[in-house]
XYZ file of C-alpha atoms in Angstrom:
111
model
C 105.533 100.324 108.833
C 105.521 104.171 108.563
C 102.190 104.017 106.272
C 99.990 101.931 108.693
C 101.039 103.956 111.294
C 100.077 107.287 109.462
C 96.843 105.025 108.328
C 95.988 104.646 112.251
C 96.560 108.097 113.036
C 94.498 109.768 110.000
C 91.953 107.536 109.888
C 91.442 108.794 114.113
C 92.090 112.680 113.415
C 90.256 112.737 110.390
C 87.390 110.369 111.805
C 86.590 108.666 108.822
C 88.086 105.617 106.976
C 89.890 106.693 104.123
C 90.589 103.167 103.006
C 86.608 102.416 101.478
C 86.289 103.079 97.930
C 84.566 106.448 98.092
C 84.621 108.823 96.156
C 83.522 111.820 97.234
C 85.948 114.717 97.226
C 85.657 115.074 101.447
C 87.431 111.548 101.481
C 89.342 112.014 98.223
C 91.312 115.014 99.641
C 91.793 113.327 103.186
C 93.137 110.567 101.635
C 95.592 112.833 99.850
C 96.529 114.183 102.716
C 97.247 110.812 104.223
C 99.726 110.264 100.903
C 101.603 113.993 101.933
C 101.866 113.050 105.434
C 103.289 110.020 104.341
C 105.936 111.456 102.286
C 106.362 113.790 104.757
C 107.481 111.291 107.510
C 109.504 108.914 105.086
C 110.880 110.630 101.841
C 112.285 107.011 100.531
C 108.603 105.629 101.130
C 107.705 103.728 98.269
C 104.252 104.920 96.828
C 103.239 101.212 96.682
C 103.604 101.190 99.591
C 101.775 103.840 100.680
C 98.871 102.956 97.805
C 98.901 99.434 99.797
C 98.463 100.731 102.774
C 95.346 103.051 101.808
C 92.972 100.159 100.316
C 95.151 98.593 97.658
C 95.319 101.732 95.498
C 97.948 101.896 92.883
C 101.381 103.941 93.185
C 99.878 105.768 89.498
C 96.834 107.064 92.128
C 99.140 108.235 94.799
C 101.186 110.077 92.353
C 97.965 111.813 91.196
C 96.818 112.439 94.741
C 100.129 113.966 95.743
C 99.844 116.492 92.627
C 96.043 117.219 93.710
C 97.395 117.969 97.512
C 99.862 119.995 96.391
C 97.733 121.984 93.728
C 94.501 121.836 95.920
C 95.027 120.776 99.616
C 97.474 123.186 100.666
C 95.236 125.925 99.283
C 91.861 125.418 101.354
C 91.770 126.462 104.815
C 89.614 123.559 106.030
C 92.163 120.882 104.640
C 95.151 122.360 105.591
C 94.520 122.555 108.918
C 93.710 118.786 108.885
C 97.096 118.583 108.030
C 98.332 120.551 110.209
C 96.408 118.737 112.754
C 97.599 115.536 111.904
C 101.379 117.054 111.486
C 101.235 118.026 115.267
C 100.184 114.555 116.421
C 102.756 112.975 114.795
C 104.902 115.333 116.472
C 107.252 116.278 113.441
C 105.874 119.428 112.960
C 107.790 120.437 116.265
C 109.811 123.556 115.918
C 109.471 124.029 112.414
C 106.988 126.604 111.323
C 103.210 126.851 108.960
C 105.844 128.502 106.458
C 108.741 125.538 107.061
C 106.275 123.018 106.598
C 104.703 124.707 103.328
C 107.997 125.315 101.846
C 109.296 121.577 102.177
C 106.018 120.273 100.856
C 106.831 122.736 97.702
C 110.040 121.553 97.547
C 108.524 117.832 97.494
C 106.143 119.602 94.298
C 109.304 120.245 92.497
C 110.989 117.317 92.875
């Protein structure tokens, strides 16, 4: 349930589909921000189900998508504030702060 929501609302913020079969790294890296998001709303999400959810991708491609986020993503401006615009519209990011939310997705790296 939580990934089709999160589905809905990136697909909207993000204005693109990140479902097609593109490659290119512009819809590659949303669509690893959709899997983060994802994780970030649900920690006992299956990635199955999240890889369902995005086009019928594999949970072996949202593990590598994940490490990409956390290696890449959360290092360029541009897609890091997509996240942080999606974050705010699904109203967890709340009271927690830029450094909160950085520092649970870190501990998420770890895990």
């Amino acid at each position: 349930m939580i990934a089709e929501q999160m589905l809905s609302l990136c697909n909207f913020i993000m204005d693109c589909d990140i479902t097609k079969r593109e490659r290119t790294n512009d819809i590659s890296y949303k669509r690893y921000i959709y899997f983060a998001l994802c994780r970030y709303a649900d920690e006992d999400i299956s990635l199955s189900e999240i890889g369902r959810a995005c086009g019928g991708r594999s949970h072996s491609t949202v593990i590598n998508g994940l490490k990409v986020f956390y290696d890449v993503v959360v290092n360029n401006e541009y897609y890091w504030n997509i996240y942080q615009k999606c974050l705010e519209h699904y109203n967890s990011i709340g009271t927690e702060t830029e450094g909160d939310v950085k520092e649970k997705i870190y501990k998420d790296h770890i895990k």
